[in-house]
Amino acid sequence: IVPVTGLCPQAGPYGVQDSLRRGFSSVKNELLPSHPLELSEKNFQLNQDKMNFNTLRNIQGLHAPLKLQMEYRAARQIQRLPFLPSSNLALDTLRGSDDTIGFEDILNDPVQSEMMGDPHIMTEYKLGVL
Amino acid sequence: SRASRKRECRIMATVSVCQYHRGGFSFENCKRNALLEADINKLGFSSPAARKTGTTICGVVYKDGVVLGADTRATEGMVVADKNCSKIHYISPNVYCCGAGTAADTEMTTQIISSNLELHSLSTGRLPRVATANRMLKQMLFRYQGYIGAALVLGGVDCTGPHLYSIYPHGSTDKLPYVTMGSGSLAAMAVFEDRYRPNMEEEEAKRLVRDAIAAGIFNDLGSGSNIDLCVITKGKVDYLRPHDVANKKGVRTGNYRYKHGTTGVLAKTVTPLNLEVVEENVQTMDTS
């Protein structure tokens, strides 16, 4: 069990401890993951990509992952307005996840999330004016 | 000032939404659940349990294909939750999967793999193989380190012949000619070990699977009710549900209804009620 900072910040919307929604705070709660799968799930996509790029580098040489990572970076920049959920179609096609279904498409779909950031604040954050 | 404080609150709320835009399992409530469980156990109650299937499932490879069998009882602790649930799930036209363990986990996992196999077969243009389904299932179950409690028996016939796999919740698989899973697996395996021979005929294989599931039903508390069979051959699937009603619910032998004329009628008076129409209100229905 690895301690990770910033895992579950107890601050609520007003910057102080949110007892009503998150219960009593303790340093241990913020550092240690609450479920053994929490960390591995958070980093799953990253680790998969790393593994695939390593295999690709070993098979085809350095140019293959470099080119692909450049394309990923370009595709990741195609987004809608900051506060609207994006379909990430280009990124999905590159990754090959446009014809697979997993739990990330069924549970907690970001398109159907009940919370939305305030549009003005989100655009200011994105533009760096904040 | 008030405006700047309001702005700060919106910033904090927004920043917390900025970071989270991924789908999948959410672990928000795990700490709360752990705390609640500790408190409830101190008070002497028990937290609600997940519905398990407490099952007997088995499969056998015979001459032309695969026979899968399952019982039909779903238990919730010590109570039967479903007397006739279907444990043989569809994965693809030539591949079916029996599921033991947590009922929701087996349902959702088999549905996800079925969708993925369908997309994959549309992409390749070929009938999907049993080995593909096996690999997809084992990779998903290993990713979740056994927290998805689904023990599966996967069987089907593809272009390379009939195949049968057993898949455990942690992600290990076995490719065997006959497999059993679930709480009644030992009883069913005893029947298999006694009577299995390679290259059986269809009727003999069906009888063997039926007897194995019956052994599980009668000797294990977690299995019961009927026996479902699924016979998969090249180009044909026979889903026999129920194949055998092993446990019929009893019929009541006594009747507590009184016969007509038990109570004698002494006198009879009839009073007609004259109702007159006071107001009539017609409201047309919107049938567009």
Coordinates of C-alpha atoms in Angstrom, one line a residue:
Chain A
I1 CA 0.0 0.0 0.0
V2 CA 1.7 3.1 -1.3
P3 CA 1.0 6.5 0.1
V4 CA 0.2 9.0 -2.6
T5 CA -0.3 12.8 -1.9
G6 CA -3.4 14.4 -3.1
L7 CA -5.3 11.2 -3.3
C8 CA -8.5 12.4 -1.7
P9 CA -8.3 16.1 -0.8
Q10 CA -10.7 16.7 2.1
A11 CA -11.3 20.3 1.0
G12 CA -14.8 21.2 -0.1
P13 CA -16.0 24.1 -2.2
Y14 CA -15.1 26.7 0.5
G15 CA -11.5 25.5 1.0
V16 CA -12.1 24.0 4.5
Q17 CA -12.8 20.5 5.6
D18 CA -16.1 19.2 4.3
S19 CA -17.4 17.1 7.3
L20 CA -20.9 16.7 5.9
R21 CA -19.8 15.1 2.7
R22 CA -16.5 13.4 3.4
G23 CA -16.5 12.7 7.1
F24 CA -13.9 13.4 9.6
S25 CA -10.5 14.2 8.2
S26 CA -7.2 12.6 9.0
V27 CA -3.8 12.7 7.3
K28 CA -3.9 9.0 6.8
N29 CA -7.1 9.3 4.8
E30 CA -5.6 11.8 2.4
L31 CA -2.4 9.8 1.8
L32 CA -3.4 6.1 1.7
P33 CA -5.7 4.8 -1.0
S34 CA -9.1 3.5 0.3
H35 CA -9.2 0.5 -1.9
P36 CA -6.3 -1.7 -3.3
L37 CA -7.5 -1.1 -6.8
E38 CA -7.7 2.7 -6.6
L39 CA -4.2 3.5 -7.6
S40 CA -3.9 0.8 -10.2
E41 CA -7.2 1.9 -11.8
K42 CA -6.1 5.6 -11.8
N43 CA -2.9 4.7 -13.7
F44 CA -4.2 1.9 -15.8
Q45 CA -4.4 3.7 -19.1
L46 CA -1.0 5.2 -18.6
N47 CA 0.6 1.9 -17.8
Q48 CA -1.0 0.2 -20.7
D49 CA 0.3 2.9 -23.0
K50 CA 3.8 2.7 -21.5
M51 CA 3.8 -1.1 -22.0
N52 CA 2.6 -0.9 -25.6
F53 CA 5.1 1.8 -26.5
N54 CA 7.9 -0.2 -25.0
T55 CA 6.9 -3.3 -27.0
L56 CA 6.6 -1.2 -30.1
R57 CA 10.1 0.3 -29.5
N58 CA 11.6 -3.2 -29.1
I59 CA 9.9 -4.5 -32.3
Q60 CA 10.0 -1.6 -34.7
G61 CA 12.6 0.8 -33.3
L62 CA 12.4 4.2 -31.7
H63 CA 10.7 6.0 -34.5
A64 CA 7.4 4.1 -34.1
P65 CA 6.5 5.2 -30.5
L66 CA 7.8 8.7 -31.2
K67 CA 5.5 9.1 -34.2
L68 CA 2.6 7.7 -32.3
Q69 CA 3.1 9.8 -29.3
M70 CA 3.3 12.9 -31.5
E71 CA -0.1 11.9 -33.0
Y72 CA -1.5 11.3 -29.5
R73 CA -0.4 14.7 -28.4
A74 CA -2.1 16.3 -31.4
A75 CA -5.3 14.3 -30.9
R76 CA -5.5 15.2 -27.3
Q77 CA -5.7 18.9 -28.1
I78 CA -8.9 18.5 -30.1
Q79 CA -11.4 19.4 -27.5
R80 CA -14.6 21.3 -27.2
L81 CA -15.1 24.3 -24.9
P82 CA -13.4 23.8 -21.5
F83 CA -16.6 23.1 -19.6
L84 CA -18.2 20.8 -22.1
P85 CA -17.4 17.0 -22.2
S86 CA -15.5 16.0 -25.3
S87 CA -16.0 12.7 -27.2
N88 CA -12.2 12.3 -27.8
L89 CA -13.0 10.5 -31.1
A90 CA -9.6 11.1 -32.6
L91 CA -7.8 9.9 -29.5
D92 CA -10.0 6.8 -29.3
T93 CA -9.4 5.9 -32.9
L94 CA -5.7 6.1 -32.4
R95 CA -5.8 4.0 -29.3
G96 CA -8.1 1.5 -30.8
S97 CA -10.6 1.9 -28.0
D98 CA -13.4 3.1 -30.4
D99 CA -14.4 -0.5 -30.9
T100 CA -14.1 -1.8 -27.4
I101 CA -16.5 -1.4 -24.5
G102 CA -15.3 -1.4 -20.9
F103 CA -16.5 -0.3 -17.5
E104 CA -15.4 3.2 -18.2
D105 CA -18.1 3.5 -20.9
I106 CA -20.9 2.1 -18.7
L107 CA -20.2 3.3 -15.2
N108 CA -19.7 7.0 -14.4
D109 CA -19.9 8.2 -18.0
P110 CA -18.5 11.8 -17.9
V111 CA -21.1 12.8 -20.5
Q112 CA -23.8 12.1 -17.9
S113 CA -22.0 13.6 -14.9
E114 CA -24.3 15.7 -12.7
M115 CA -21.7 18.3 -12.0
M116 CA -20.4 20.9 -14.3
G117 CA -17.7 23.5 -13.7
D118 CA -18.7 27.1 -13.9
P119 CA -18.2 28.1 -17.6
H120 CA -16.5 31.5 -16.8
I121 CA -14.1 30.0 -14.3
M122 CA -13.2 27.0 -16.5
T123 CA -12.4 29.2 -19.5
E124 CA -10.3 31.5 -17.4
Y125 CA -8.5 28.5 -15.9
K126 CA -7.8 27.1 -19.4
L127 CA -6.6 30.4 -20.7
G128 CA -4.4 31.0 -17.7
V129 CA -6.0 34.3 -16.8
L130 CA -7.1 32.9 -13.4
Chain B
S1 CA -15.7 41.3 -0.4
R2 CA -18.7 39.1 -1.0
A3 CA -18.2 38.9 -4.8
S4 CA -14.6 37.8 -4.5
R5 CA -15.5 35.1 -1.9
K6 CA -18.2 33.8 -4.2
R7 CA -15.7 33.7 -7.0
E8 CA -13.2 31.7 -4.8
C9 CA -15.9 29.1 -4.0
R10 CA -16.7 28.7 -7.6
I11 CA -13.0 28.3 -8.3
M12 CA -12.6 25.5 -5.7
A13 CA -15.7 23.7 -7.0
T14 CA -14.5 24.0 -10.6
V15 CA -11.0 22.9 -9.9
S16 CA -12.3 19.7 -8.3
V17 CA -14.4 19.0 -11.4
C18 CA -11.5 19.7 -13.7
Q19 CA -9.4 16.8 -12.4
Y20 CA -12.1 14.2 -12.7
H21 CA -13.3 13.3 -16.2
R22 CA -12.8 9.6 -16.3
G23 CA -15.4 6.9 -16.3
G24 CA -15.3 3.5 -14.7
F25 CA -15.4 2.5 -11.0
S26 CA -15.5 5.2 -8.4
F27 CA -13.9 4.5 -5.0
E28 CA -15.4 7.6 -3.3
N29 CA -17.4 5.7 -0.8
C30 CA -14.9 3.0 0.3
K31 CA -13.7 4.8 3.4
R32 CA -17.2 5.7 4.4
N33 CA -18.3 2.0 3.9
A34 CA -15.3 0.8 6.0
L35 CA -16.3 3.2 8.8
L36 CA -20.0 2.2 8.6
E37 CA -19.2 -1.5 8.7
A38 CA -17.1 -1.1 11.8
D39 CA -19.9 0.8 13.5
I40 CA -22.6 -1.6 12.4
N41 CA -20.7 -4.6 13.6
K42 CA -20.3 -3.0 17.0
L43 CA -24.1 -2.6 17.3
G44 CA -24.5 -6.2 16.4
F45 CA -26.2 -5.9 13.0
S46 CA -24.7 -7.2 9.7
S47 CA -24.3 -5.2 6.5
P48 CA -26.3 -6.4 3.4
A49 CA -24.6 -9.1 1.4
A50 CA -24.2 -9.2 -2.3
R51 CA -26.4 -11.7 -4.1
K52 CA -24.4 -14.8 -5.0
T53 CA -25.5 -17.6 -7.2
G54 CA -24.2 -20.5 -5.0
T55 CA -24.2 -22.7 -8.0
T56 CA -23.4 -25.8 -9.8
I57 CA -22.3 -25.2 -13.3
C58 CA -20.4 -27.7 -15.6
G59 CA -19.5 -28.4 -19.1
V60 CA -18.3 -31.3 -21.2
V61 CA -16.8 -31.7 -24.6
Y62 CA -18.4 -34.5 -26.7
K63 CA -18.0 -35.8 -30.2
D64 CA -19.7 -33.0 -32.1
G65 CA -19.5 -30.1 -29.7
V66 CA -20.0 -28.9 -26.2
V67 CA -22.7 -29.4 -23.6
L68 CA -23.1 -26.7 -20.8
G69 CA -25.3 -27.2 -17.8
A70 CA -26.4 -25.1 -14.8
D71 CA -28.8 -25.1 -12.0
T72 CA -31.3 -22.2 -11.5
R73 CA -31.1 -21.1 -7.9
A74 CA -29.8 -17.7 -6.8
T75 CA -29.2 -17.2 -3.0
E76 CA -28.9 -14.1 -0.9
G77 CA -27.2 -15.4 2.3
M78 CA -29.5 -18.1 3.6
V79 CA -32.5 -17.1 1.6
V80 CA -33.3 -18.1 -2.0
A81 CA -33.4 -14.9 -4.0
D82 CA -34.5 -16.3 -7.4
K83 CA -36.0 -19.8 -7.9
N84 CA -35.5 -19.8 -11.6
C85 CA -32.6 -17.6 -12.7
S86 CA -30.8 -18.2 -15.9
K87 CA -27.1 -18.8 -15.5
I88 CA -26.1 -19.7 -19.0
H89 CA -25.3 -16.4 -20.7
Y90 CA -25.1 -15.6 -24.4
I91 CA -21.7 -14.5 -25.6
S92 CA -21.9 -15.0 -29.3
P93 CA -24.0 -17.2 -31.6
N94 CA -21.5 -20.0 -31.2
V95 CA -20.2 -19.3 -27.7
Y96 CA -22.1 -19.5 -24.4
C97 CA -20.9 -19.0 -20.8
C98 CA -22.1 -20.3 -17.4
G99 CA -21.5 -18.0 -14.5
A100 CA -21.0 -18.7 -10.8
G101 CA -20.2 -16.3 -8.0
T102 CA -21.7 -12.8 -7.5
A103 CA -24.7 -12.6 -9.8
A104 CA -24.3 -9.0 -10.9
D105 CA -20.6 -9.5 -11.7
T106 CA -21.2 -12.5 -13.9
E107 CA -24.1 -10.7 -15.7
M108 CA -22.2 -7.5 -16.4
T109 CA -18.9 -9.2 -17.3
T110 CA -20.5 -11.6 -19.8
Q111 CA -22.5 -8.7 -21.4
I112 CA -19.4 -6.6 -21.8
I113 CA -17.4 -9.4 -23.3
S114 CA -20.3 -10.3 -25.6
S115 CA -20.4 -6.7 -26.9
N116 CA -16.7 -6.6 -27.4
L117 CA -16.7 -9.9 -29.2
E118 CA -19.5 -8.7 -31.5
L119 CA -17.6 -5.5 -32.4
H120 CA -14.4 -7.6 -32.9
S121 CA -16.2 -10.1 -35.2
L122 CA -17.7 -7.2 -37.2
S123 CA -14.2 -5.8 -37.5
T124 CA -12.6 -9.1 -38.6
G125 CA -15.6 -10.3 -40.6
R126 CA -15.4 -13.8 -39.1
L127 CA -17.2 -15.9 -36.5
P128 CA -15.5 -15.3 -33.1
R129 CA -13.4 -17.9 -31.5
V130 CA -13.7 -19.3 -28.0
A131 CA -10.1 -18.6 -27.3
T132 CA -10.7 -14.9 -28.0
A133 CA -13.5 -14.7 -25.5
N134 CA -11.3 -16.6 -23.0
R135 CA -8.4 -14.1 -23.4
M136 CA -10.7 -11.1 -23.1
L137 CA -12.3 -12.5 -20.0
K138 CA -9.1 -13.4 -18.3
Q139 CA -7.5 -10.0 -19.0
M140 CA -10.4 -8.2 -17.6
L141 CA -10.7 -10.3 -14.5
F142 CA -6.9 -10.1 -13.8
R143 CA -7.1 -6.3 -14.1
Y144 CA -9.5 -6.2 -11.2
Q145 CA -7.4 -8.6 -9.1
G146 CA -10.3 -10.9 -8.1
Y147 CA -12.6 -8.1 -6.8
I148 CA -15.0 -9.0 -9.6
G149 CA -16.3 -12.3 -8.2
A150 CA -17.1 -14.1 -11.4
A151 CA -16.2 -17.8 -11.9
L152 CA -17.1 -18.8 -15.4
V153 CA -17.4 -21.9 -17.6
L154 CA -16.9 -20.8 -21.2
G155 CA -17.8 -23.2 -24.0
G156 CA -18.4 -23.1 -27.7
V157 CA -17.6 -24.4 -31.2
D158 CA -15.7 -22.4 -33.7
C159 CA -13.7 -23.1 -36.9
T160 CA -11.0 -24.9 -35.0
G161 CA -13.5 -27.3 -33.2
P162 CA -15.2 -27.5 -29.8
H163 CA -13.5 -25.8 -26.8
L164 CA -14.2 -25.6 -23.1
Y165 CA -12.5 -23.3 -20.6
S166 CA -13.0 -22.6 -16.9
I167 CA -12.1 -19.1 -15.7
Y168 CA -11.5 -18.2 -12.1
P169 CA -12.2 -14.8 -10.5
H170 CA -8.5 -13.9 -10.3
G171 CA -8.0 -14.4 -14.0
S172 CA -6.5 -17.9 -14.3
T173 CA -8.0 -20.2 -16.9
D174 CA -7.9 -23.9 -17.7
K175 CA -8.6 -25.6 -21.0
L176 CA -10.1 -29.0 -20.2
P177 CA -12.5 -31.6 -21.7
Y178 CA -14.8 -31.4 -18.6
V179 CA -15.1 -28.7 -16.0
T180 CA -17.3 -27.8 -13.0
M181 CA -17.5 -24.6 -11.0
G182 CA -19.5 -23.2 -8.1
S183 CA -20.3 -24.5 -4.6
G184 CA -21.7 -27.7 -6.0
S185 CA -18.6 -28.3 -8.2
L186 CA -17.3 -31.2 -6.1
A187 CA -20.5 -33.2 -6.3
A188 CA -20.7 -32.6 -10.1
M189 CA -17.0 -33.4 -10.5
A190 CA -17.5 -36.7 -8.7
V191 CA -20.1 -37.7 -11.4
F192 CA -17.9 -36.6 -14.2
E193 CA -14.8 -38.4 -12.9
D194 CA -16.9 -41.6 -12.7
R195 CA -18.6 -41.6 -16.1
Y196 CA -16.8 -39.3 -18.5
R197 CA -15.2 -40.9 -21.6
P198 CA -13.8 -39.0 -24.7
N199 CA -16.0 -38.7 -27.8
M200 CA -19.4 -39.4 -26.3
E201 CA -22.6 -39.3 -28.2
E202 CA -25.0 -36.3 -27.8
E203 CA -27.6 -38.2 -25.7
E204 CA -25.0 -39.7 -23.4
A205 CA -23.3 -36.3 -22.9
K206 CA -26.6 -34.6 -22.1
R207 CA -27.5 -37.4 -19.6
L208 CA -24.0 -37.0 -18.0
V209 CA -24.4 -33.3 -17.6
R210 CA -27.9 -33.6 -16.3
D211 CA -26.8 -36.2 -13.7
A212 CA -23.8 -34.0 -12.6
I213 CA -26.0 -30.9 -12.1
A214 CA -28.6 -33.1 -10.2
A215 CA -25.8 -34.3 -7.9
G216 CA -25.0 -30.7 -7.2
I217 CA -28.6 -29.7 -6.7
F218 CA -29.4 -32.6 -4.2
N219 CA -26.1 -32.5 -2.3
D220 CA -25.4 -28.7 -2.1
L221 CA -27.6 -26.2 -0.3
G222 CA -26.6 -23.3 -2.6
S223 CA -27.9 -25.1 -5.7
G224 CA -31.4 -26.1 -6.5
S225 CA -34.6 -25.9 -8.7
N226 CA -34.3 -26.8 -12.3
I227 CA -31.5 -27.9 -14.6
D228 CA -30.7 -25.9 -17.7
L229 CA -28.8 -27.3 -20.6
C230 CA -27.1 -25.7 -23.6
V231 CA -25.9 -28.0 -26.4
I232 CA -23.6 -26.2 -28.9
T233 CA -22.6 -27.8 -32.1
K234 CA -21.2 -26.5 -35.4
G235 CA -24.0 -24.2 -36.7
K236 CA -26.6 -25.1 -34.1
V237 CA -27.4 -24.2 -30.5
D238 CA -30.0 -25.9 -28.4
Y239 CA -30.9 -23.8 -25.3
L240 CA -33.0 -26.2 -23.2
R241 CA -34.5 -24.2 -20.4
P242 CA -35.7 -26.0 -18.3
H243 CA -34.3 -29.3 -19.5
D244 CA -35.3 -31.1 -16.3
V245 CA -37.5 -29.9 -13.4
A246 CA -35.7 -31.7 -10.6
N247 CA -37.5 -29.9 -7.8
K248 CA -41.3 -29.5 -8.3
K249 CA -43.1 -27.3 -5.8
G250 CA -45.5 -29.4 -3.7
V251 CA -49.3 -29.3 -4.3
R252 CA -51.6 -28.6 -1.4
T253 CA -53.6 -31.7 -0.4
G254 CA -56.1 -30.1 2.0
N255 CA -58.7 -27.4 1.1
Y256 CA -60.1 -25.0 3.7
R257 CA -62.8 -23.5 1.6
Y258 CA -66.4 -24.1 2.8
K259 CA -68.7 -25.8 0.3
H260 CA -71.7 -23.9 -1.1
G261 CA -74.7 -24.3 1.2
T262 CA -72.7 -24.8 4.5
T263 CA -74.5 -21.7 6.0
G264 CA -78.2 -21.9 5.8
V265 CA -80.1 -18.8 4.4
L266 CA -82.9 -17.6 6.7
A267 CA -84.3 -14.5 4.9
K268 CA -83.5 -12.5 1.7
T269 CA -84.4 -8.9 1.0
V270 CA -83.4 -7.0 -2.2
T271 CA -83.2 -3.1 -2.2
P272 CA -82.6 -1.6 -5.7
L273 CA -80.5 1.6 -5.5
N274 CA -81.9 4.3 -7.9
L275 CA -79.0 6.3 -9.1
E276 CA -79.6 9.4 -11.3
V277 CA -77.1 11.1 -13.5
V278 CA -76.3 14.6 -11.9
E279 CA -73.5 15.8 -14.2
E280 CA -71.8 14.4 -17.2
N281 CA -68.3 15.6 -18.1
V282 CA -66.6 14.3 -21.3
Q283 CA -62.8 14.8 -21.6
T284 CA -61.3 13.7 -25.0
M285 CA -58.1 11.7 -24.8
D286 CA -55.1 13.0 -26.7
T287 CA -54.4 10.1 -29.0
S288 CA -52.0 11.9 -31.3

